[in-house]
PDB file of C-alpha atoms in Angstrom:
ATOM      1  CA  UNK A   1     -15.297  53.012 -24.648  1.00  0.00           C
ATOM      2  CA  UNK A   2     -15.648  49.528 -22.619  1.00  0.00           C
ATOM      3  CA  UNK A   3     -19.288  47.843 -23.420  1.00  0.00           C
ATOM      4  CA  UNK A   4     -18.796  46.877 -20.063  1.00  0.00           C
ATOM      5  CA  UNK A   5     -17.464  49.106 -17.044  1.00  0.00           C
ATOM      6  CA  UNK A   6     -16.945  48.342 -14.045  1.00  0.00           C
ATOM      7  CA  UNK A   7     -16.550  49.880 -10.101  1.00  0.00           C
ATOM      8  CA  UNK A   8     -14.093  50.219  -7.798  1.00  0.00           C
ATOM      9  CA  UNK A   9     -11.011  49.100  -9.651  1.00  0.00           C
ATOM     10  CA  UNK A  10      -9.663  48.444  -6.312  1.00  0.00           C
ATOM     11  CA  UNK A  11     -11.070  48.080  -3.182  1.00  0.00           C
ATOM     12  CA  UNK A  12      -9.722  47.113   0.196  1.00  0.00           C
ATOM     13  CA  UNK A  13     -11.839  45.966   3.125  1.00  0.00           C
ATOM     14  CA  UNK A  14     -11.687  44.536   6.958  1.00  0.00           C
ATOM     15  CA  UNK A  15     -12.690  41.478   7.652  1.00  0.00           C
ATOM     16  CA  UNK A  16     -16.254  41.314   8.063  1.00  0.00           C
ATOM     17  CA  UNK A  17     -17.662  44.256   6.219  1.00  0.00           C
ATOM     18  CA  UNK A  18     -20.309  44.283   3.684  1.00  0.00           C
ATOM     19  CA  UNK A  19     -18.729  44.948   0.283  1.00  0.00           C
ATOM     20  CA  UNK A  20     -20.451  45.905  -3.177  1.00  0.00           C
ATOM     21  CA  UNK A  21     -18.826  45.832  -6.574  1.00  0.00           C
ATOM     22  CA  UNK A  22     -20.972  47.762  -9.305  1.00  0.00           C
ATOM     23  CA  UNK A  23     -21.485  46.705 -12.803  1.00  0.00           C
ATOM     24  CA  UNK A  24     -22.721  48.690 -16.067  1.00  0.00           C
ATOM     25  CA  UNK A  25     -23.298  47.553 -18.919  1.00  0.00           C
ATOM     26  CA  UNK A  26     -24.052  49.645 -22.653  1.00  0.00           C
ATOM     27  CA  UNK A  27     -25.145  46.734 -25.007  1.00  0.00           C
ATOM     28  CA  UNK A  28     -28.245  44.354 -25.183  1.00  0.00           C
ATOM     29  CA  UNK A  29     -27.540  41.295 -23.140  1.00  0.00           C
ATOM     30  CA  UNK A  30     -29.295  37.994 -23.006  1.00  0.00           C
ATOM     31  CA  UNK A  31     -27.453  37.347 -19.313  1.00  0.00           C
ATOM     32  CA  UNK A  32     -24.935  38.541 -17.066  1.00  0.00           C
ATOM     33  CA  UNK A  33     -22.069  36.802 -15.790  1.00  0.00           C
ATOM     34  CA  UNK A  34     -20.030  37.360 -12.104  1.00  0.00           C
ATOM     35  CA  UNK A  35     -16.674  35.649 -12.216  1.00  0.00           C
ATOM     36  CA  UNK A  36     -13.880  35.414  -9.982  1.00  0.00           C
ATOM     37  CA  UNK A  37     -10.317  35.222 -10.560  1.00  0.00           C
ATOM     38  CA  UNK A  38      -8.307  33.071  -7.924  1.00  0.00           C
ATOM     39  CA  UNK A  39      -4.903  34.742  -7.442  1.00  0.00           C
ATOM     40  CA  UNK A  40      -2.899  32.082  -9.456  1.00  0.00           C
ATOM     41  CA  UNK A  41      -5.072  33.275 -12.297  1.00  0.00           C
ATOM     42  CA  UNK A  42      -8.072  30.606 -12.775  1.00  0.00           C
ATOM     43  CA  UNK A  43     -11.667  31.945 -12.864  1.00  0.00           C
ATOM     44  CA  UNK A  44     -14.577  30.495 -11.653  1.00  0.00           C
ATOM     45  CA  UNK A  45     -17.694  31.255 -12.682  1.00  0.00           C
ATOM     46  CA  UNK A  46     -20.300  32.671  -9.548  1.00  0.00           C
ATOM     47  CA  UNK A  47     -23.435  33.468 -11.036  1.00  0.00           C
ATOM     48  CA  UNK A  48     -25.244  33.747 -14.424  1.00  0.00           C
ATOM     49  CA  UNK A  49     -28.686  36.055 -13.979  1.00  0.00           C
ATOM     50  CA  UNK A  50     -30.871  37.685 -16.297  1.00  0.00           C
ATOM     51  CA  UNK A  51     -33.215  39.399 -14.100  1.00  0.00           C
ATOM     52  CA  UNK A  52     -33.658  40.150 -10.455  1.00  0.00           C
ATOM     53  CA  UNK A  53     -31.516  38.685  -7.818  1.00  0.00           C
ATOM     54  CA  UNK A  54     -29.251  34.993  -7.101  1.00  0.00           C
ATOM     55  CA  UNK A  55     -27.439  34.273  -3.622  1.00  0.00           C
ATOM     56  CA  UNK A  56     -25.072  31.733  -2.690  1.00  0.00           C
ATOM     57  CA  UNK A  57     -23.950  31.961   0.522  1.00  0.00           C
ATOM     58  CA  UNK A  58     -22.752  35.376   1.834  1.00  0.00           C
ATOM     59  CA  UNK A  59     -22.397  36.455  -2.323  1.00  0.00           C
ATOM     60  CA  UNK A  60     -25.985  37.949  -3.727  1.00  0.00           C
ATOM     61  CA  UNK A  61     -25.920  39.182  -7.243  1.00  0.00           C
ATOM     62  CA  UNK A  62     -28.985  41.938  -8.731  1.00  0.00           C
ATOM     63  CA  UNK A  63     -29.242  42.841 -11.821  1.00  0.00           C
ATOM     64  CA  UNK A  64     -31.392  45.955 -12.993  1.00  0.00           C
ATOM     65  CA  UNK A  65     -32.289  45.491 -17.142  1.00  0.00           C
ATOM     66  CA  UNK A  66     -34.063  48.607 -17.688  1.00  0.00           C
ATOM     67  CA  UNK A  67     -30.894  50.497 -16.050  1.00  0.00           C
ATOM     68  CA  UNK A  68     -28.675  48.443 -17.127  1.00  0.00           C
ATOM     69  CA  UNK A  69     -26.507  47.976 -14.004  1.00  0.00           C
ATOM     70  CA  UNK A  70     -26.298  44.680 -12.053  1.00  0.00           C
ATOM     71  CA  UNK A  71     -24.277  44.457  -8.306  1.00  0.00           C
ATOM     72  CA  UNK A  72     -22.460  42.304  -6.502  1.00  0.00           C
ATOM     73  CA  UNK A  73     -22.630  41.827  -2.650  1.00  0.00           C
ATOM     74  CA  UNK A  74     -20.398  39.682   0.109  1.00  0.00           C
ATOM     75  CA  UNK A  75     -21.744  40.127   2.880  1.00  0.00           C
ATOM     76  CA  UNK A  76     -19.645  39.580   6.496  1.00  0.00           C
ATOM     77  CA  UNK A  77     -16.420  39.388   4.257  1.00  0.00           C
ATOM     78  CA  UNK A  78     -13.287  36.838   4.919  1.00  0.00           C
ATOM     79  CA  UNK A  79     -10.049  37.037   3.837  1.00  0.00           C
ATOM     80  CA  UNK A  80     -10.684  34.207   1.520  1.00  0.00           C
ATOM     81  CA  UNK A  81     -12.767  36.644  -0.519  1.00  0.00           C
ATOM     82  CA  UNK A  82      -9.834  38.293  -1.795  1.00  0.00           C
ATOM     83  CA  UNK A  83      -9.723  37.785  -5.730  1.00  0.00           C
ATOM     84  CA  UNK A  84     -10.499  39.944  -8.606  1.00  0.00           C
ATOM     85  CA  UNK A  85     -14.039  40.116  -9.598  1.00  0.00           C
ATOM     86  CA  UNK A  86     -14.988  41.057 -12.942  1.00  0.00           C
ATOM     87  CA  UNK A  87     -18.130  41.448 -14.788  1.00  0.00           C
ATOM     88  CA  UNK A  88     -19.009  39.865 -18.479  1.00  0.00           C
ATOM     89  CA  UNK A  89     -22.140  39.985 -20.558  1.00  0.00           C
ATOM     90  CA  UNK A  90     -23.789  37.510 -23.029  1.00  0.00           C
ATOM     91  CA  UNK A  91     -24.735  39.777 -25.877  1.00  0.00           C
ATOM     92  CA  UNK A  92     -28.125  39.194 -27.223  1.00  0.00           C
ATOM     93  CA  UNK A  93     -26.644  40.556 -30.437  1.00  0.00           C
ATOM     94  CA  UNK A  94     -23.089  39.336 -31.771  1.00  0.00           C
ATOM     95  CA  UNK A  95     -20.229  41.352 -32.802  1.00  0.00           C
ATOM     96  CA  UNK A  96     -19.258  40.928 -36.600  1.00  0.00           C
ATOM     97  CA  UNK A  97     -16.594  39.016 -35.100  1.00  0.00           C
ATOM     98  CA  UNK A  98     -19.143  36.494 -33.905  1.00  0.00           C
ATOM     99  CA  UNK A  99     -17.830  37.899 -30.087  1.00  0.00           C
ATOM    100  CA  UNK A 100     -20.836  36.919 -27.695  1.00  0.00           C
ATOM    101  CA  UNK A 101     -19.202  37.778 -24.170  1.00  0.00           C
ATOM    102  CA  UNK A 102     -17.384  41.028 -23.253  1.00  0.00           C
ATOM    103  CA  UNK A 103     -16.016  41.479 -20.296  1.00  0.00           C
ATOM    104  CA  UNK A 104     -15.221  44.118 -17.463  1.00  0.00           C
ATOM    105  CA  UNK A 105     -11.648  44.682 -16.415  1.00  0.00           C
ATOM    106  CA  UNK A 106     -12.535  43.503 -13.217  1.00  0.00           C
ATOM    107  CA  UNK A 107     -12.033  44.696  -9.122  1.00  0.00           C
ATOM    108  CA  UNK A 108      -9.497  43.466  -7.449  1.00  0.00           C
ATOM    109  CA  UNK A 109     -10.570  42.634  -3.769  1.00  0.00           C
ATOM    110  CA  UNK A 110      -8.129  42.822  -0.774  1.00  0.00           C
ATOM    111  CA  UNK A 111     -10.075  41.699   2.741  1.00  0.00           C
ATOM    112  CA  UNK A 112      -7.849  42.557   5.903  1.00  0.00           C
ATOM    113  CA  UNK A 113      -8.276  40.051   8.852  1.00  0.00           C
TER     114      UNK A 113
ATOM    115  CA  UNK B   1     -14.647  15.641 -11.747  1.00  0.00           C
ATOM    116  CA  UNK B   2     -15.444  17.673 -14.539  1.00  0.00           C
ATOM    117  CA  UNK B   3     -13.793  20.767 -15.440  1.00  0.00           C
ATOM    118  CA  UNK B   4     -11.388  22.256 -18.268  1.00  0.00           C
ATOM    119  CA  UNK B   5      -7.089  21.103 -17.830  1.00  0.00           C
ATOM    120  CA  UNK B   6      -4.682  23.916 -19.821  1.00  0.00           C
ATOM    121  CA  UNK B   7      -1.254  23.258 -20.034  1.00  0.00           C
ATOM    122  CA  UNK B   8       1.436  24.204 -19.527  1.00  0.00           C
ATOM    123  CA  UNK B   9       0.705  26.757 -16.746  1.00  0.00           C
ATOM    124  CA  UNK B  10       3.934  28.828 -17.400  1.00  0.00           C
ATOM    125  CA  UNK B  11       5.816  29.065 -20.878  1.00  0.00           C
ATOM    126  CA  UNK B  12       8.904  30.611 -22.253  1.00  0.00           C
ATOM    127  CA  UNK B  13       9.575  30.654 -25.528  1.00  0.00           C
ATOM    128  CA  UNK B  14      12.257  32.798 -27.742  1.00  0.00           C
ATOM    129  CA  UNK B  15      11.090  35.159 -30.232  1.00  0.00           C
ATOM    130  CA  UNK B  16      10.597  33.338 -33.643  1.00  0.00           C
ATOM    131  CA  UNK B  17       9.353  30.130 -32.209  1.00  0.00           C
ATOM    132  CA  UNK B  18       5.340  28.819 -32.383  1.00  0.00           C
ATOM    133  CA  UNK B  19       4.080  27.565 -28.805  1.00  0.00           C
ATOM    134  CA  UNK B  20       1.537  25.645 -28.578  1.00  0.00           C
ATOM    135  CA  UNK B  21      -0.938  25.433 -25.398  1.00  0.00           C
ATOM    136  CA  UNK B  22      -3.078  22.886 -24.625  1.00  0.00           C
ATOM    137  CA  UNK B  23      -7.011  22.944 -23.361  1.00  0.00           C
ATOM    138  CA  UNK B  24      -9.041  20.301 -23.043  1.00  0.00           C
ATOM    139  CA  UNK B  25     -12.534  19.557 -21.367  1.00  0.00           C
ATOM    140  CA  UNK B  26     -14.849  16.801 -20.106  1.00  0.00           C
ATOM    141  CA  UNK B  27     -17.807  18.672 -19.346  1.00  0.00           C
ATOM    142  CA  UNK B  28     -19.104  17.178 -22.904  1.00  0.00           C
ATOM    143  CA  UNK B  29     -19.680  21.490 -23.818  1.00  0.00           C
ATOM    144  CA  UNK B  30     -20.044  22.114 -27.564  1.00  0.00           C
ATOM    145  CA  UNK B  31     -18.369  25.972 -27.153  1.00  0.00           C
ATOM    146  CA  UNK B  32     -14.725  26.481 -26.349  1.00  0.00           C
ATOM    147  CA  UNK B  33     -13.271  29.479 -26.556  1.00  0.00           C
ATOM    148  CA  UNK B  34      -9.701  30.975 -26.364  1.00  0.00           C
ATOM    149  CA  UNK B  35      -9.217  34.293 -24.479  1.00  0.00           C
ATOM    150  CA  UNK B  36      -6.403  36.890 -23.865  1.00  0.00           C
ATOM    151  CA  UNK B  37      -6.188  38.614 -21.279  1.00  0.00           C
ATOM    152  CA  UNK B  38      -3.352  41.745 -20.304  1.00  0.00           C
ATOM    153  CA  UNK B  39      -3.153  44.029 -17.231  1.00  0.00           C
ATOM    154  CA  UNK B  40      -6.037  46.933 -17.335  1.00  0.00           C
ATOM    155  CA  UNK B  41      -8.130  45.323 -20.094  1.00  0.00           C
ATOM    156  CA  UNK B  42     -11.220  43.003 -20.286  1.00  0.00           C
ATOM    157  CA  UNK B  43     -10.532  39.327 -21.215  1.00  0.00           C
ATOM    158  CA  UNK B  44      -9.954  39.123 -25.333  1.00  0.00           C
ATOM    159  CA  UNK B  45     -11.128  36.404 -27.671  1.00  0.00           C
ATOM    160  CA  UNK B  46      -8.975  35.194 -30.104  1.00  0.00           C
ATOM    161  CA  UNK B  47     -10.783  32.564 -31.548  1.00  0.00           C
ATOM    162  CA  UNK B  48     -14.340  30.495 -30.793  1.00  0.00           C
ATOM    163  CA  UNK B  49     -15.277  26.874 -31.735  1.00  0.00           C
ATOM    164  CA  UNK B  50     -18.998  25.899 -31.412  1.00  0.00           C
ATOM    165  CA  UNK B  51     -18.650  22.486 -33.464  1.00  0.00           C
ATOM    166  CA  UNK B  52     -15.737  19.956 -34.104  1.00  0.00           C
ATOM    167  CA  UNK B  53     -14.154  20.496 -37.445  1.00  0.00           C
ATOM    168  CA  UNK B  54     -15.180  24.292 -37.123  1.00  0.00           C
ATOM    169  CA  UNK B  55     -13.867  27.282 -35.431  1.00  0.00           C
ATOM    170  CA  UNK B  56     -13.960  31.275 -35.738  1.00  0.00           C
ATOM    171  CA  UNK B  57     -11.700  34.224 -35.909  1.00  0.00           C
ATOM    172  CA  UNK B  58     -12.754  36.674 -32.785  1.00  0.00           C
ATOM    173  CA  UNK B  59     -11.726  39.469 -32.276  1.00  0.00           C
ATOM    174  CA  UNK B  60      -7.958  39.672 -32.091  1.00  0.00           C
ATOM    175  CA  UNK B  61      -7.285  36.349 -33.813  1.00  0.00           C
ATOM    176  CA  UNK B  62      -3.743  37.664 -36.226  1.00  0.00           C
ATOM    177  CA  UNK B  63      -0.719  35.351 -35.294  1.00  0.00           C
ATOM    178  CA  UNK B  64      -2.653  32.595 -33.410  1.00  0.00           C
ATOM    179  CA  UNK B  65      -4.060  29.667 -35.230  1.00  0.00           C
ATOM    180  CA  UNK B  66      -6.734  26.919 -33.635  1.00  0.00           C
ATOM    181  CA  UNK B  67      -7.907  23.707 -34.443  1.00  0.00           C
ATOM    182  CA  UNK B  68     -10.900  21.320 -33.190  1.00  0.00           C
ATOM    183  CA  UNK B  69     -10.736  17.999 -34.222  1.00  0.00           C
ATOM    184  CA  UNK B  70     -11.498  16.353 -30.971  1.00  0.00           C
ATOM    185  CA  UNK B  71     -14.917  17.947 -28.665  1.00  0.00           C
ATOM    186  CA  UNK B  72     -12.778  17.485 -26.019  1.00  0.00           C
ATOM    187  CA  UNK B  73      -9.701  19.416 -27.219  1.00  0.00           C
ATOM    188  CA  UNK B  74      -9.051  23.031 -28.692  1.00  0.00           C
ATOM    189  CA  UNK B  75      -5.569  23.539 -28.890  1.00  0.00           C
ATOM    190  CA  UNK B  76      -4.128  26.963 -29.498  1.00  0.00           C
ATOM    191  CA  UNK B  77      -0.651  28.026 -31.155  1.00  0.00           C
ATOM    192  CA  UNK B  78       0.606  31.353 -30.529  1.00  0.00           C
ATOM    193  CA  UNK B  79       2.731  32.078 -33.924  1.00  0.00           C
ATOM    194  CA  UNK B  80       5.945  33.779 -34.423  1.00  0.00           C
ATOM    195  CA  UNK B  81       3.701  36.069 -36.258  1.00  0.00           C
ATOM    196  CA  UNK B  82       2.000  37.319 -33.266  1.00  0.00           C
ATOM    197  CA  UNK B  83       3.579  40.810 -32.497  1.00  0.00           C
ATOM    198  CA  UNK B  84       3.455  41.125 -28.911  1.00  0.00           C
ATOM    199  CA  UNK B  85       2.229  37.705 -27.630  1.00  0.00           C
ATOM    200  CA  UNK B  86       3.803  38.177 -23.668  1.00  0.00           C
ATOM    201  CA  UNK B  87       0.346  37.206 -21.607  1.00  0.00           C
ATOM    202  CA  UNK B  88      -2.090  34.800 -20.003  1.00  0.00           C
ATOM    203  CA  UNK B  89      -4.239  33.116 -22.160  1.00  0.00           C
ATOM    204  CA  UNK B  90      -7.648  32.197 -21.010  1.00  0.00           C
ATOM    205  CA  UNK B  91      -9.254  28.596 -22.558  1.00  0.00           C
ATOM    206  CA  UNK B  92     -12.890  28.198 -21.729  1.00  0.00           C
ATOM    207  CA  UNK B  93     -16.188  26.392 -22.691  1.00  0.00           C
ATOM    208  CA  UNK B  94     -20.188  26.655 -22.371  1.00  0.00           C
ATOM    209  CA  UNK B  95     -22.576  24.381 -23.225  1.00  0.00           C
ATOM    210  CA  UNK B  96     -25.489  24.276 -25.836  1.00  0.00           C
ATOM    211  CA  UNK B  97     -25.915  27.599 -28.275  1.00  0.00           C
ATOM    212  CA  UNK B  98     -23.437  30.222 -28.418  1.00  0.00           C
ATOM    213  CA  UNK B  99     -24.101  32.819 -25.309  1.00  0.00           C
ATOM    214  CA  UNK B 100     -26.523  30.910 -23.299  1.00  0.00           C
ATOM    215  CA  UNK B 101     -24.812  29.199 -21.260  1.00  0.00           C
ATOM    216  CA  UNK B 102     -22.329  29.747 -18.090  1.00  0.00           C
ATOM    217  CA  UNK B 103     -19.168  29.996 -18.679  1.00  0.00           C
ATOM    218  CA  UNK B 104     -15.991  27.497 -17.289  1.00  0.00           C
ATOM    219  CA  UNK B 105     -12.557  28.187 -17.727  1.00  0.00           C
ATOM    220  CA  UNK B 106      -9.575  26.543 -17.128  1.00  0.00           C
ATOM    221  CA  UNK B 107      -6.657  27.371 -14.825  1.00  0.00           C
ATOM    222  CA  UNK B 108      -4.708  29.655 -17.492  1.00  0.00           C
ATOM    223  CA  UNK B 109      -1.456  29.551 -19.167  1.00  0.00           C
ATOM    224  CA  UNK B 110       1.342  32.404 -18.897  1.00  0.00           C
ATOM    225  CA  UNK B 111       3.524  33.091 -22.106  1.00  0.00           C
ATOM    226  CA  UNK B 112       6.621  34.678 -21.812  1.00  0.00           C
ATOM    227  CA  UNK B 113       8.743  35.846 -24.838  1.00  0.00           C
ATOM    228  CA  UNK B 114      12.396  36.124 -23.828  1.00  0.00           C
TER     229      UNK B 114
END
């Protein structure tokens, strides 16, 4: 079982739509991380929350503690959009590895012009 | 500007041979961290520095070694001990304590084994 799962694996979109990306999460966190993956394989990091809601631009990120469950949102989305997205927590209790972060497997975004 | 350089972006390397890649930073971040990462799954850690002159096993760390004796640098080599170590490995850093921080990674290196 992932600590952190993730929804749609894949999702394809027209240009312009309004897209969400869903996020759950089964451990105590301290934060949660949205991070995109650039097609050559680099990720950049796109928000770090805690509670309630960030935007940047057409992205907005929520995050819900008691339910555990935190969203992504593009709004009027562009072909540039298209990367994978994935989801990663910062545990508020470490693994007996000393892991802090797990991550989602990600969604992998296709906008259509 | 700052940010985190790995190199080299695509490897080869015949089975029995040690690789080495490369990952350095000049965002002045205490935490580096060395991630796997393999089609379907979640990003891995293999190993987790928070000081210089100390690092951590994470969670698949067998046939990779690390070291830190530069901030700046936290070089890993992929071993001919690792079993299956085809992939793209993932270097990236945070600053202050352990988990509080956001995370920055660098652009990623592929490994092939011919």
């Amino acid at each position: 079982k992932n600590e952190v799962e993730q929804s749609p694996q894949n999702l394809t979109a027209q240009e312009g739509e309004f897209i969400t990306i869903n996020c759950s999460y089964s451990v105590g966190i301290s934060a949660l991380h949205w991070l995109q993956q650039h097609p050559g394989g680099g990720i950049v990091s796109l928000f770090m929350l805690s509670s309630g809601k960030k935007k940047h631009g057409r992205l907005i990120a929520t995050i819900n503690i008691q339910e555990k469950h935190s969203s992504l949102h593009i709004t009027a989305s562009h072909p540039r959009d298209s990367a994978v997205y994935i989801c990663a927590v910062s545990m508020s209790v470490f693994s007996n590895t000393g892991n802090q972060f797990y991550f989602g497997t990600g969604t992998s975004l296709t906008v259509i012009p | 500007d700052g940010g985190i350089t790995q190199s080299p972006k695509y490897l080869f390397r015949k089975e029995g041979q040690n690789v080495t890649l490369s990952c350095e930073q000049n965002l002045n971040h205490d935490a580096m961290y060395w991630y796997r990462q393999d089609p379907g799954q979640g990003l891995r850690l293999i190993y987790y520095s928070q000081i210089v002159n100390d690092f951590q096993k994470g969670d698949i760390a067998e046939g990779y070694s690390v070291s830190r004796e530069k901030k700046e640098s936290f070089p890993l080599t992929v071993t001919s001990a690792q079993k299956n170590p085809t992939a793209f490995y993932l270097c990236a850093s945070s600053q202050g304590q352990l988990n509080t921080g956001e995370l920055f990674f660098g652009e990623g290196s592929r490994l092939t084994v011919l």
